[in-house]
Coordinates of C-alpha atoms in Angstrom, one line a residue:
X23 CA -8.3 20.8 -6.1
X24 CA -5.7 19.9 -3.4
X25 CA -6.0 16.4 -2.4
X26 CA -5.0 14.4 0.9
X27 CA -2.7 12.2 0.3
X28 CA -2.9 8.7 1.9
X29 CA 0.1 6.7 3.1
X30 CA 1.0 2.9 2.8
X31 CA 2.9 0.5 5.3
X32 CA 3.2 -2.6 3.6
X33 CA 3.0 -5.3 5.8
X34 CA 3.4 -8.5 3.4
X35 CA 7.2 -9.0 4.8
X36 CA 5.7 -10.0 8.3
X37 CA 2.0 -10.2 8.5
X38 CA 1.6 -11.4 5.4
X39 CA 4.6 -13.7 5.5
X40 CA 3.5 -15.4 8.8
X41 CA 0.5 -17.1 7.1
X42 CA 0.8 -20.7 6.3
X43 CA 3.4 -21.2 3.1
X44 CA 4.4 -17.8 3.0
X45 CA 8.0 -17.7 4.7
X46 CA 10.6 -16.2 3.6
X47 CA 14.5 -15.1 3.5
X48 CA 16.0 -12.1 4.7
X49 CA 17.4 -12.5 1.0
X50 CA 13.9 -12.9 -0.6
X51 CA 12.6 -10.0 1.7
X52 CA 15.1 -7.5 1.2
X53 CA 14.3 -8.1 -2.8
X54 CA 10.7 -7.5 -2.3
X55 CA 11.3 -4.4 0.2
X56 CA 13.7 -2.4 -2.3
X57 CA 10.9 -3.3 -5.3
X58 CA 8.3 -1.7 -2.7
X59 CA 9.7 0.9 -2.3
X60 CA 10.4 1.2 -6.2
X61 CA 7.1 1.9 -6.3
X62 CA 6.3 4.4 -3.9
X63 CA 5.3 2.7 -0.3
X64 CA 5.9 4.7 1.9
X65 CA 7.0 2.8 4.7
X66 CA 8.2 -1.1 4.6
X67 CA 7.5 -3.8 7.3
X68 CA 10.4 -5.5 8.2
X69 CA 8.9 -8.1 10.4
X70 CA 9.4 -9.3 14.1
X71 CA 12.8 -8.9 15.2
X72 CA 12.1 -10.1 18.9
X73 CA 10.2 -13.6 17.0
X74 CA 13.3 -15.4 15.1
X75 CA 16.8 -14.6 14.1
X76 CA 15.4 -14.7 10.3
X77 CA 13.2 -11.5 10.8
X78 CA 16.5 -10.2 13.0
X79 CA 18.7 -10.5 9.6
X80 CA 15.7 -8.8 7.7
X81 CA 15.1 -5.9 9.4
X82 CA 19.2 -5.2 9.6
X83 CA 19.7 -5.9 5.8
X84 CA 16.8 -3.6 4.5
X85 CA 17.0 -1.1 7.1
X86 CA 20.9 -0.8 5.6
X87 CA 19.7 -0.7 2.1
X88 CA 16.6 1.6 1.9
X89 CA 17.5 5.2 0.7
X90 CA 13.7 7.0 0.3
X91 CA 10.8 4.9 2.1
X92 CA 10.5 4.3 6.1
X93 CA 10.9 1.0 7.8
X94 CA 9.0 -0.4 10.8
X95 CA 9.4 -3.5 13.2
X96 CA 6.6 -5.5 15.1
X97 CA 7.2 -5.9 18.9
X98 CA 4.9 -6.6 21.7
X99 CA 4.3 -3.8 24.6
X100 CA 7.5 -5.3 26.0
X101 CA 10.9 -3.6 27.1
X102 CA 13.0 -6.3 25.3
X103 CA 11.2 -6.8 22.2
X104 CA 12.0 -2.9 21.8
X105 CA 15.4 -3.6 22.7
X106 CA 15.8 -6.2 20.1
X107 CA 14.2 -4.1 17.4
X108 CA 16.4 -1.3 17.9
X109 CA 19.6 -3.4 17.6
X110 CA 18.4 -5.0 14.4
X111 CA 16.8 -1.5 12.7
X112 CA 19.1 1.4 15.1
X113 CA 17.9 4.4 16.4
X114 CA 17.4 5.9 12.6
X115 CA 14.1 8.9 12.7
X116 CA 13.5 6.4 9.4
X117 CA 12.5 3.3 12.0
X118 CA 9.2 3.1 12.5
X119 CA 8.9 0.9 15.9
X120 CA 5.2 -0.4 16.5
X121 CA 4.1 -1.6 19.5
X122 CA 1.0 -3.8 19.6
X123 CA -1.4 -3.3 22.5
X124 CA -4.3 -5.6 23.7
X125 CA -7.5 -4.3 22.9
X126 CA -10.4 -6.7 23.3
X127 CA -12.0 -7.5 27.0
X128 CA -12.0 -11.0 25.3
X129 CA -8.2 -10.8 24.6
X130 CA -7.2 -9.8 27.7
X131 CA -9.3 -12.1 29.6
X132 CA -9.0 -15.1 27.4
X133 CA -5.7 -14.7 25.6
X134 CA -3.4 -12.4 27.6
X135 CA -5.0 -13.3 31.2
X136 CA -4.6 -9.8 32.3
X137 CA -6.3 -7.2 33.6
X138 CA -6.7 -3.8 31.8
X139 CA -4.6 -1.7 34.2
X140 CA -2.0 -4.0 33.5
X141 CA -2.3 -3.9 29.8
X142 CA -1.9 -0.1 29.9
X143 CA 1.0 -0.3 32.4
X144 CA 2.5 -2.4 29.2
X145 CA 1.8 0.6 26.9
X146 CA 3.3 2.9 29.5
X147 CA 6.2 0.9 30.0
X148 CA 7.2 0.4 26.7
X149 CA 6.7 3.7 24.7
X150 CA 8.1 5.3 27.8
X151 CA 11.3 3.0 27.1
X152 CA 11.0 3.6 23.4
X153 CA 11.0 7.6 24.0
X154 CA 13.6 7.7 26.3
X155 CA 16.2 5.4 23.6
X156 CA 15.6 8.6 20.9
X157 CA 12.7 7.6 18.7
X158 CA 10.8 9.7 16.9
X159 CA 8.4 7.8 15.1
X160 CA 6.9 5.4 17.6
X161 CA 3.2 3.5 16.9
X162 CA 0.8 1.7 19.3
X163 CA -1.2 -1.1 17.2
X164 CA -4.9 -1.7 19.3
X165 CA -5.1 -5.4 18.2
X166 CA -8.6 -7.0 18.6
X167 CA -10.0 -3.0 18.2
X168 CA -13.1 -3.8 16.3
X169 CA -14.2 -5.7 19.4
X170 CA -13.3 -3.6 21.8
X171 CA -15.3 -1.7 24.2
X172 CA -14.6 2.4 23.4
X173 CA -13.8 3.3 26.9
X174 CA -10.8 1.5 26.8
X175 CA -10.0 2.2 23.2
X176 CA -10.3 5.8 24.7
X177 CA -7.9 5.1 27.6
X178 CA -5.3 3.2 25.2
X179 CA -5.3 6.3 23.0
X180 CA -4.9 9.3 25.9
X181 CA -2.1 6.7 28.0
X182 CA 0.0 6.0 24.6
X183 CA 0.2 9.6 23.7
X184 CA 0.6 10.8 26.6
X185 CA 3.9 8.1 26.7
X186 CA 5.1 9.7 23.5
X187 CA 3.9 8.0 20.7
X188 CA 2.7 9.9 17.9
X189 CA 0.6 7.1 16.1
X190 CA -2.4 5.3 16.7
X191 CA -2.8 1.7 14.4
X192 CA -6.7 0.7 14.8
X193 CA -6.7 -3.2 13.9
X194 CA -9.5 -5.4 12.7
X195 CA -7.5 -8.3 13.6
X196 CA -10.1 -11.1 13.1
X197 CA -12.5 -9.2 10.1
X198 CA -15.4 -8.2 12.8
X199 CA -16.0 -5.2 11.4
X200 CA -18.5 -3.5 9.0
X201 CA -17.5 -0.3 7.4
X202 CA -20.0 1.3 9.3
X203 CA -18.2 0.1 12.4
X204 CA -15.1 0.4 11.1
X205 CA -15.4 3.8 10.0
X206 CA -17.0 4.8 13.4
X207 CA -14.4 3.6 15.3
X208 CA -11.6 5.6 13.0
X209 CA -13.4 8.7 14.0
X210 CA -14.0 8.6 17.4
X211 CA -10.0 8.1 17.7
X212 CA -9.1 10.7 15.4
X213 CA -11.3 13.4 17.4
X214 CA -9.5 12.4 20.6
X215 CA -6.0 12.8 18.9
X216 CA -6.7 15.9 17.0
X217 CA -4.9 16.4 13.8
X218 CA -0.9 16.1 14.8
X219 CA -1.6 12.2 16.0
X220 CA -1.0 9.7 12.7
X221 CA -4.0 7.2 12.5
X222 CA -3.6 3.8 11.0
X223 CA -6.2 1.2 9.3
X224 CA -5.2 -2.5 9.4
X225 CA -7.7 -4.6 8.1
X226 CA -8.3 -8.3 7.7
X227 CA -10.2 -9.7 5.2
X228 CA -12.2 -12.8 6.7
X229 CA -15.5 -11.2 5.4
X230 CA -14.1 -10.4 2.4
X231 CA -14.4 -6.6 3.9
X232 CA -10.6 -5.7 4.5
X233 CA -10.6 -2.9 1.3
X234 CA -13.9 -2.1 2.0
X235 CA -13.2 -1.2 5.6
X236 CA -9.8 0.6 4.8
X237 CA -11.2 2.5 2.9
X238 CA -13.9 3.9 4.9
X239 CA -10.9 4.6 7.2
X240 CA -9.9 7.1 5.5
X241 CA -12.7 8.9 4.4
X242 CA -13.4 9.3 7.9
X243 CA -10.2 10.4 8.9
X244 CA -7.5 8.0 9.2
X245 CA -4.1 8.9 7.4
X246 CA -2.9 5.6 6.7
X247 CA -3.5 2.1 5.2
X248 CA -1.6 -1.3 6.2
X249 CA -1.7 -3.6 3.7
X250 CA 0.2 -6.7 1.8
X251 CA 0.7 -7.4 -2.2
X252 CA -2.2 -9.9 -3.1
X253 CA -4.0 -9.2 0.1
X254 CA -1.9 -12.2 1.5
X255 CA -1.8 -12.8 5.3
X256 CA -3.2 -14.9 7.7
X257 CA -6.5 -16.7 7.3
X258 CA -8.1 -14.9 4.6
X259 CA -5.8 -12.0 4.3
X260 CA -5.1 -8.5 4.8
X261 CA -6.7 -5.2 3.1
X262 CA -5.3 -5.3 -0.4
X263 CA -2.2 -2.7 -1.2
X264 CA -3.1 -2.8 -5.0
X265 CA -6.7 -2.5 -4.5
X266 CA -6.6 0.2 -2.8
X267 CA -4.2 2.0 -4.8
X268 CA -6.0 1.4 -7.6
X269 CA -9.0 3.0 -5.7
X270 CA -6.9 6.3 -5.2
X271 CA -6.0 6.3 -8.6
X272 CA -9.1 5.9 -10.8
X273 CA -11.5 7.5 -7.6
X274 CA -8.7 9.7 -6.1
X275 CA -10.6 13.2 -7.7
X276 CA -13.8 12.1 -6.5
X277 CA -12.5 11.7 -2.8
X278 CA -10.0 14.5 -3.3
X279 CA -7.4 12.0 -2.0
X280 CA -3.9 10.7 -3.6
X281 CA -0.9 8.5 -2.9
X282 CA 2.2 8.3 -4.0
X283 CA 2.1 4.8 -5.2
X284 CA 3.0 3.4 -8.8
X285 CA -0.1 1.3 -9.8
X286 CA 2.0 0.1 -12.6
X287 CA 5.0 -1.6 -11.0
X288 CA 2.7 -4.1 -8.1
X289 CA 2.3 -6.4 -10.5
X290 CA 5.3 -7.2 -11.0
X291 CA 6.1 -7.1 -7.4
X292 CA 3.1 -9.7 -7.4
X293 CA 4.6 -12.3 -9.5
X294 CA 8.0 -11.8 -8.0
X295 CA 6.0 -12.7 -4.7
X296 CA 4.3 -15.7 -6.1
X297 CA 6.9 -17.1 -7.6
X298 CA 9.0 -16.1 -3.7
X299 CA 6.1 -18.1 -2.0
X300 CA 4.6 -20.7 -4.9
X301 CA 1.8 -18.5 -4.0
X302 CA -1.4 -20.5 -6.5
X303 CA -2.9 -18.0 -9.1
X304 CA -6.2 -17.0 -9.1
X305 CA -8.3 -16.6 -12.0
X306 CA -10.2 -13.6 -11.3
X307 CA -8.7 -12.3 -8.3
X308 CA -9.3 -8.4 -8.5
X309 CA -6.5 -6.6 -11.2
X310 CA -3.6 -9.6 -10.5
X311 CA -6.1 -12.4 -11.8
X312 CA -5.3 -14.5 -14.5
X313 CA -8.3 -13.5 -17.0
X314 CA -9.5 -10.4 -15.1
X315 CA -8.0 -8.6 -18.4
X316 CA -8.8 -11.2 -20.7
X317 CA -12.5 -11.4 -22.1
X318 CA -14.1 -14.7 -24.4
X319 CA -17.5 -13.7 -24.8
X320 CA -18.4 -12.1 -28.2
X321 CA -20.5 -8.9 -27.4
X322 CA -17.7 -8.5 -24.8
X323 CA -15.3 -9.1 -27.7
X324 CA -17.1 -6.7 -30.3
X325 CA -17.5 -3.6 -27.7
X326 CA -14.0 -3.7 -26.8
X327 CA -12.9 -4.1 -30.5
X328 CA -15.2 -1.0 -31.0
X329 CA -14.1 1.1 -27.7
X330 CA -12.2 -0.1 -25.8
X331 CA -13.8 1.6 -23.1
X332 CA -17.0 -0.3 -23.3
X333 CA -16.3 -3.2 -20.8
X334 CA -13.0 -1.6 -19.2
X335 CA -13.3 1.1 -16.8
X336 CA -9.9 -0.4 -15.0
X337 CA -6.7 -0.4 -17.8
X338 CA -5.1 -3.1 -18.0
X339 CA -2.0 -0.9 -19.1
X340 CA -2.8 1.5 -15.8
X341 CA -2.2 -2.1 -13.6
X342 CA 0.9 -3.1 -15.6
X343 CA -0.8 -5.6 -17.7
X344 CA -1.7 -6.6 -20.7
X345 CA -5.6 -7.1 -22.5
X346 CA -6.1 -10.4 -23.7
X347 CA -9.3 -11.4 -26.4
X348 CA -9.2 -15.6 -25.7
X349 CA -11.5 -17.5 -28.1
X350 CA -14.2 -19.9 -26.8
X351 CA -17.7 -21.4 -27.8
X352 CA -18.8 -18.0 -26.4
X353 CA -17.0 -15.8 -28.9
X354 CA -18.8 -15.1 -31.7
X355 CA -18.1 -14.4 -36.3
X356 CA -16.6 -10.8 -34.7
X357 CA -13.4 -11.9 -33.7
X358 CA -13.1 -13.8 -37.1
X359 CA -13.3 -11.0 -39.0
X360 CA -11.3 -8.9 -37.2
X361 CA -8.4 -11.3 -37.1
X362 CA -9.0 -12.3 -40.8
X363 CA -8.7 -8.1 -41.6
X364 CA -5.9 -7.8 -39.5
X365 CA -4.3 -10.6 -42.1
X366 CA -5.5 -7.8 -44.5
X367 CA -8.0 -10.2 -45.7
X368 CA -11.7 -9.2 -46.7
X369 CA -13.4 -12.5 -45.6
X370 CA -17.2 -13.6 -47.3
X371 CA -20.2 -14.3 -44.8
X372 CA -19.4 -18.2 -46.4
X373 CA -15.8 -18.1 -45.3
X374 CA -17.1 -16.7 -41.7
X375 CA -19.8 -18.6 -41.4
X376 CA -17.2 -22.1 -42.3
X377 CA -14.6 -20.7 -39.8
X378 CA -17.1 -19.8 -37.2
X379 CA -19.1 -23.6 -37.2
X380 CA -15.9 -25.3 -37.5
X381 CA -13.8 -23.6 -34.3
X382 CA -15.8 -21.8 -32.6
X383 CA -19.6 -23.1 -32.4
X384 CA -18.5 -26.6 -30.5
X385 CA -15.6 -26.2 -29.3
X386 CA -14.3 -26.4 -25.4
X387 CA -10.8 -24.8 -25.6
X388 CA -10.0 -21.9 -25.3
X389 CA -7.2 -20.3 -27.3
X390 CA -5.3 -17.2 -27.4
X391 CA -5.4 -15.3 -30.3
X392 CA -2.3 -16.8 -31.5
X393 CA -3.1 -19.9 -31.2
X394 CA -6.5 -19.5 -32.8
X395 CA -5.5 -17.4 -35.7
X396 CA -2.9 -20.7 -36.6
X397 CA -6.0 -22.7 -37.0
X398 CA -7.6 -20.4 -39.3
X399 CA -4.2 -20.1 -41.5
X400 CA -4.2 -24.0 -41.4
X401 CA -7.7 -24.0 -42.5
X402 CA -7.5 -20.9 -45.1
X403 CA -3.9 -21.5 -46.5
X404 CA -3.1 -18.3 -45.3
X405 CA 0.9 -17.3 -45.5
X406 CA 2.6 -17.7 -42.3
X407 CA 2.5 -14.3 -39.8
X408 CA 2.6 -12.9 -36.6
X409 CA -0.1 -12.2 -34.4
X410 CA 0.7 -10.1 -30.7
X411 CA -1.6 -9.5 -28.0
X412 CA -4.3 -6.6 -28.4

């Protein structure tokens, strides 16, 4: 079965890096961008050249350094933003140059102060500009979409095309949207494109829907997701790149869509980023959490001793992680035994019973099986050995 495959712009180098705390380096981005596309993202957001000499720098050092994946820079619907974007990524068929177009009757009238003839004269202007310089791959971005009225979603669509772009970016810039909605939307665009027209989700999260809505995107239609590593971004985020890999991957058959991505090599593009940004870890933040592989309770503990695939539908080796069996009150004689007969010891129901009333019954820690396998040598007498993580 032939499946469609789904690209990725990764936007954590601009939209994700312009949230509070998140700045970084053209040094710091370039490292990021050539681990990105390591692993398979198809096309890397360099930032906003037009905004700050810093994104300027960025955008000329990894546009120099990629050899496989795209690269794409932010601008308003402006003649020198696009000007400024093409002397800091050139005129390379590998630049991606995005435009971002007001969509919302609320943005226009309350942010932009401008009518919506004047907001597609912008479009016109721009892409007309961006045509005539030699681009091939050039994007218009409907900010605010999710709230805007279809008519002029329409009208934005036909005018941008008809300019020469050849992609269409539908954004949920402030999380309105359902899926329902979302998914709507991403169809009546891509029936007035037709098939030759790129479609693009980009997704905020401030309803905790940004995956959710990307991926009804695509199912109805839309060729590509924009996301950042850890969902970072502004507010409460963007759609989650890993996520929604990880969707692909383990649902991929079931949708009869694929990607090119490496699940296995984001994580460490995650901690790289955390430790880029001092970003805080999260305990059970979906696949990057800090115990979302890691399980204390004791049935947990004896069906994964057991199989495994009992309580773990998502591999922690598929993520690029490791499993973890922690030991707390909630644990239970299982993980006893099964440490004590890894020792190659054949421990009595007493000995269990002793171990299990004296560590486990009242206590608050909670120890790694290193750690807790030290306290029952201590206790035992046991020889001194080695323990790894499961």
């Amino acid at each position: 079965m032939s499946k469609r495959l789904i690209s990725f712009l990764d936007t954590t180098l601009r939209d994700g890096e312009q949230a509070p705390g998140n700045a970084m380096t053209p040094e710091q981005k370039l490292k990021l961008a050539l681990m990105l596309e390591d692993a398979g993202v198809d096309t890397i957001e360099t930032g906003f050249p037009a905004s700050s000499h810093v994104d300027f720098l960025a955008t000329q050092m990894i546009s120099s350094r990629l050899k496989k994946a795209s690269f794409a820079t932010f601008s308003r619907t402006q003649v020198k933003d696009v000007k400024i974007a093409l002397d800091a990524g050139g005129h390379s068929d590998r630049h991606l140059v995005m435009l971002v177009a007001t969509g919302s009757d609320l943005h226009l009238k309350n942010k932009r102060h401008i009518t919506r003839e004047e907001g597609l004269a912008e479009i016109t202007e721009a892409v007309t500009y961006a045509k005539e310089q030699g681009l091939t791959n050039i994007a218009v971005g409907i900010e605010d979409a999710s709230r805007a009225q279809y008519d002029y979603i329409e009208a934005i669509t036909r005018i941008s095309i008809q300019a020469g772009a050849n992609q269409i970016i539908l954004a949920d810039t402030t999380g309105y949207a359902t899926p329902t909605s979302f998914g709507n939307l991403i169809r009546y665009v891509r029936e007035i494109v037709g098939p030759n027209i790129k479609v693009s989700t980009h997704c905020h999260n401030d309803l905790g829907l940004g995956v959710a809505n990307a991926l009804e995107g695509i199912k109805a239609g839309a060729d590509e997701i924009q996301a950042t590593i850890g969902g970072i971004g502004e507010r409460a985020g963007n759609t989650s790149l890993e996520q929604v890999a990880a969707f692909l991957y383990y649902k991929g058959d079931e949708y009869e869509l694929g990607t090119t991505i490496q699940l296995d090599k984001l994580y460490k593009i995650y901690l790289t980023l955390r430790d880029l940004i001092k970003l805080e870890e999260c305990r059970m933040q979906p696949l990057f959490g800090k115990y979302v592989f890691s399980t204390a309770a004791g049935i947990h503990q004896q069906g994964i001793l057991n199989d495994p695939d009992t309580y773990e539908y998502v591999k922690p080796m598929d993520i690029g992680r490791e499993r973890q069996l922690l030991v707390t009150r909630h644990s239970g004689r299982t993980i006893i035994r099964h440490l004590l007969q890894e020792l190659g010891v054949s421990p009595s129901d007493k000995e269990i019973n002793h171990l299990y009333e004296k560590f486990i019954n009242h206590s608050s820690s909670c120890d790694d099986l290193i750690t807790f396998t030290q306290k029952i040598q201590n206790e035992l007498e046991f020889q001194t050995f080695e323990v790894g993580v499961l």
